[in-house]
Amino acid sequence: MSTQLPIDSQTNEMLEVRPGKWTLVVISELRDGSRRFNELRRALGGISQKSLTTTLRDLERDGYISRSAFATIPPRVDYALTALGEELLELADGWRRFALRNRAHVVAARIRFDGLGTSVSIHVEEE
Amino acid sequence: MSTQLPIDSQTNEMLEVRPGKWTLVVISELRDGSRRFNELRRALGGISQKSLTTTLRDLERDGYISRSAFATIPPRVDYALTALGEELLELADGWRRFALRNRAHVVAARIRFDGLGTSVSIHVEEE
DNA sequence: CGGGATCCGTTATGATACTG
DNA sequence: CAGTATCATAACGGATCCCG
């Protein structure tokens, strides 16, 4: 096998490689230990409870987080990373470091690109 | 190490941390060098040309790939990774390795989860 | 408090037809 | 060949109301 293993659609689908808008944010928020539903909700800022619910359920379904419900009054539910979730957290961190490191670079590239649009044709090269 | 740097929505938005369906697949496909539009299209399988176009343009806009157009007949356009794009490729590879390593695990977790109609206090399915 | 159900606007993606 | 334009649809995300 010649290390020819590009990300294929299969892998993409199977493991939710393309996370929803909040997936990695939730994973990151659980880095320091378990959190309750509304704790997460507050910590995350703009998330709707529906999105949080579905994000959490999807993550639980795939085994990235565990859900512990206590039948107390008021009810209480704790969410925490599983071992697999911690691996995912590491990936998220790598992604975050990349983002922080290259933020300026990308923003600049974007501005440069957007600035070119107004002036006629795209630059062309001859061979 | 307080590591209080969770992925925030800002970072999320700014750097397209949440890639589109085809972003990482395209990046992966460029690992061995430049490719032409229809080469990519064929290699990727199910992608529509519109999706490929927008994916490529977005990646170019953010500085991950370069676009070289030749005014020949027939016209020809080459896409290739930039230095930044190669960094992104490494992230994609990390993701892919994770996916391959844990595929079975996640699929199993998913099946287990879906099988649990009858657990703790979450049994409201039937009517 | 945690979260299910529903309605609904925004975005993402695809199929198709056409052009320089 | 490498797109662009248009239309249609599916997935996503938010707001609201409801319940154990």
PDB file of N, CA and C (backbone and C1' of nucleotides) in Angstrom, chain C residues 2-15:
ATOM      1  P    DG C   2     -29.704  21.118  32.993  1.00  0.00           P
ATOM      2  O5'  DG C   2     -30.490  20.073  32.086  1.00  0.00           O
ATOM      3  C5'  DG C   2     -30.605  18.727  32.544  1.00  0.00           C
ATOM      4  C4'  DG C   2     -31.433  17.921  31.580  1.00  0.00           C
ATOM      5  C3'  DG C   2     -30.913  17.936  30.134  1.00  0.00           C
ATOM      6  O3'  DG C   2     -31.026  16.630  29.603  1.00  0.00           O
ATOM      7  C1'  DG C   2     -33.132  18.701  30.188  1.00  0.00           C
ATOM      8  P    DG C   3     -30.455  16.287  28.178  1.00  0.00           P
ATOM      9  O5'  DG C   3     -31.712  16.491  27.249  1.00  0.00           O
ATOM     10  C5'  DG C   3     -32.776  15.552  27.348  1.00  0.00           C
ATOM     11  C4'  DG C   3     -33.940  16.030  26.534  1.00  0.00           C
ATOM     12  C3'  DG C   3     -33.600  16.294  25.050  1.00  0.00           C
ATOM     13  O3'  DG C   3     -34.592  15.674  24.259  1.00  0.00           O
ATOM     14  C1'  DG C   3     -34.880  17.978  25.918  1.00  0.00           C
ATOM     15  P    DG C   4     -34.242  14.521  23.300  1.00  0.00           P
ATOM     16  O5'  DG C   4     -35.684  14.183  22.729  1.00  0.00           O
ATOM     17  C5'  DG C   4     -36.713  13.724  23.612  1.00  0.00           C
ATOM     18  C4'  DG C   4     -38.061  14.218  23.133  1.00  0.00           C
ATOM     19  C3'  DG C   4     -38.250  14.219  21.609  1.00  0.00           C
ATOM     20  O3'  DG C   4     -39.534  13.673  21.304  1.00  0.00           O
ATOM     21  C1'  DG C   4     -38.703  16.380  22.465  1.00  0.00           C
ATOM     22  P    DA C   5     -39.935  13.460  19.763  1.00  0.00           P
ATOM     23  O5'  DA C   5     -40.747  14.801  19.435  1.00  0.00           O
ATOM     24  C5'  DA C   5     -41.888  15.158  20.221  1.00  0.00           C
ATOM     25  C4'  DA C   5     -42.685  16.232  19.492  1.00  0.00           C
ATOM     26  C3'  DA C   5     -42.672  16.109  17.965  1.00  0.00           C
ATOM     27  O3'  DA C   5     -43.977  16.404  17.477  1.00  0.00           O
ATOM     28  C1'  DA C   5     -41.772  18.225  18.607  1.00  0.00           C
ATOM     29  P    DT C   6     -44.274  16.328  15.902  1.00  0.00           P
ATOM     30  O5'  DT C   6     -44.233  17.865  15.478  1.00  0.00           O
ATOM     31  C5'  DT C   6     -44.856  18.829  16.329  1.00  0.00           C
ATOM     32  C4'  DT C   6     -44.682  20.236  15.773  1.00  0.00           C
ATOM     33  C3'  DT C   6     -44.588  20.327  14.244  1.00  0.00           C
ATOM     34  O3'  DT C   6     -45.474  21.345  13.793  1.00  0.00           O
ATOM     35  C1'  DT C   6     -42.808  21.512  15.255  1.00  0.00           C
ATOM     36  P    DC C   7     -45.775  21.502  12.215  1.00  0.00           P
ATOM     37  O5'  DC C   7     -45.272  22.986  11.958  1.00  0.00           O
ATOM     38  C5'  DC C   7     -45.635  24.021  12.879  1.00  0.00           C
ATOM     39  C4'  DC C   7     -44.778  25.253  12.587  1.00  0.00           C
ATOM     40  C3'  DC C   7     -44.610  25.533  11.099  1.00  0.00           C
ATOM     41  O3'  DC C   7     -44.782  26.927  10.859  1.00  0.00           O
ATOM     42  C1'  DC C   7     -42.492  25.356  12.118  1.00  0.00           C
ATOM     43  P    DC C   8     -44.761  27.484   9.349  1.00  0.00           P
ATOM     44  O5'  DC C   8     -43.295  28.060   9.208  1.00  0.00           O
ATOM     45  C5'  DC C   8     -42.689  28.798  10.279  1.00  0.00           C
ATOM     46  C4'  DC C   8     -41.297  29.234   9.836  1.00  0.00           C
ATOM     47  C3'  DC C   8     -41.153  29.354   8.315  1.00  0.00           C
ATOM     48  O3'  DC C   8     -40.411  30.525   8.014  1.00  0.00           O
ATOM     49  C1'  DC C   8     -39.520  27.905   9.153  1.00  0.00           C
ATOM     50  P    DG C   9     -40.547  31.232   6.581  1.00  0.00           P
ATOM     51  O5'  DG C   9     -39.160  31.998   6.449  1.00  0.00           O
ATOM     52  C5'  DG C   9     -38.646  32.757   7.541  1.00  0.00           C
ATOM     53  C4'  DG C   9     -37.144  32.554   7.662  1.00  0.00           C
ATOM     54  C3'  DG C   9     -36.362  32.860   6.375  1.00  0.00           C
ATOM     55  O3'  DG C   9     -35.207  33.621   6.707  1.00  0.00           O
ATOM     56  C1'  DG C   9     -35.879  30.666   7.098  1.00  0.00           C
ATOM     57  P    DT C  10     -34.246  34.117   5.492  1.00  0.00           P
ATOM     58  O5'  DT C  10     -32.987  33.157   5.599  1.00  0.00           O
ATOM     59  C5'  DT C  10     -32.284  33.044   6.848  1.00  0.00           C
ATOM     60  C4'  DT C  10     -31.101  32.112   6.691  1.00  0.00           C
ATOM     61  C3'  DT C  10     -30.215  32.394   5.470  1.00  0.00           C
ATOM     62  O3'  DT C  10     -28.864  32.424   5.910  1.00  0.00           O
ATOM     63  C1'  DT C  10     -30.888  30.119   5.469  1.00  0.00           C
ATOM     64  P    DT C  11     -27.703  32.757   4.901  1.00  0.00           P
ATOM     65  O5'  DT C  11     -27.137  31.299   4.515  1.00  0.00           O
ATOM     66  C5'  DT C  11     -26.819  30.393   5.560  1.00  0.00           C
ATOM     67  C4'  DT C  11     -26.525  29.013   5.026  1.00  0.00           C
ATOM     68  C3'  DT C  11     -25.523  28.940   3.869  1.00  0.00           C
ATOM     69  O3'  DT C  11     -24.471  28.073   4.294  1.00  0.00           O
ATOM     70  C1'  DT C  11     -27.395  27.548   3.454  1.00  0.00           C
ATOM     71  P    DA C  12     -23.222  27.712   3.361  1.00  0.00           P
ATOM     72  O5'  DA C  12     -23.516  26.207   2.882  1.00  0.00           O
ATOM     73  C5'  DA C  12     -24.198  25.308   3.745  1.00  0.00           C
ATOM     74  C4'  DA C  12     -24.292  23.949   3.064  1.00  0.00           C
ATOM     75  C3'  DA C  12     -23.224  23.683   2.002  1.00  0.00           C
ATOM     76  O3'  DA C  12     -22.839  22.323   2.093  1.00  0.00           O
ATOM     77  C1'  DA C  12     -25.387  23.634   1.001  1.00  0.00           C
ATOM     78  P    DT C  13     -21.748  21.682   1.165  1.00  0.00           P
ATOM     79  O5'  DT C  13     -22.592  21.025  -0.011  1.00  0.00           O
ATOM     80  C5'  DT C  13     -23.676  20.146   0.333  1.00  0.00           C
ATOM     81  C4'  DT C  13     -24.426  19.725  -0.904  1.00  0.00           C
ATOM     82  C3'  DT C  13     -23.550  19.443  -2.126  1.00  0.00           C
ATOM     83  O3'  DT C  13     -23.770  18.089  -2.497  1.00  0.00           O
ATOM     84  C1'  DT C  13     -25.454  20.719  -2.723  1.00  0.00           C
ATOM     85  P    DG C  14     -22.949  17.426  -3.695  1.00  0.00           P
ATOM     86  O5'  DG C  14     -24.085  17.156  -4.794  1.00  0.00           O
ATOM     87  C5'  DG C  14     -25.396  16.816  -4.360  1.00  0.00           C
ATOM     88  C4'  DG C  14     -26.380  16.888  -5.514  1.00  0.00           C
ATOM     89  C3'  DG C  14     -25.822  16.546  -6.898  1.00  0.00           C
ATOM     90  O3'  DG C  14     -26.725  15.655  -7.565  1.00  0.00           O
ATOM     91  C1'  DG C  14     -26.919  18.645  -6.971  1.00  0.00           C
ATOM     92  P    DA C  15     -26.320  15.040  -8.979  1.00  0.00           P
ATOM     93  O5'  DA C  15     -27.401  15.686  -9.967  1.00  0.00           O
ATOM     94  C5'  DA C  15     -28.789  15.718  -9.605  1.00  0.00           C
ATOM     95  C4'  DA C  15     -29.596  16.343 -10.735  1.00  0.00           C
ATOM     96  C3'  DA C  15     -29.109  15.955 -12.139  1.00  0.00           C
ATOM     97  O3'  DA C  15     -30.245  15.752 -12.982  1.00  0.00           O
ATOM     98  C1'  DA C  15     -28.957  18.318 -11.858  1.00  0.00           C
TER      99       DA C  15
END
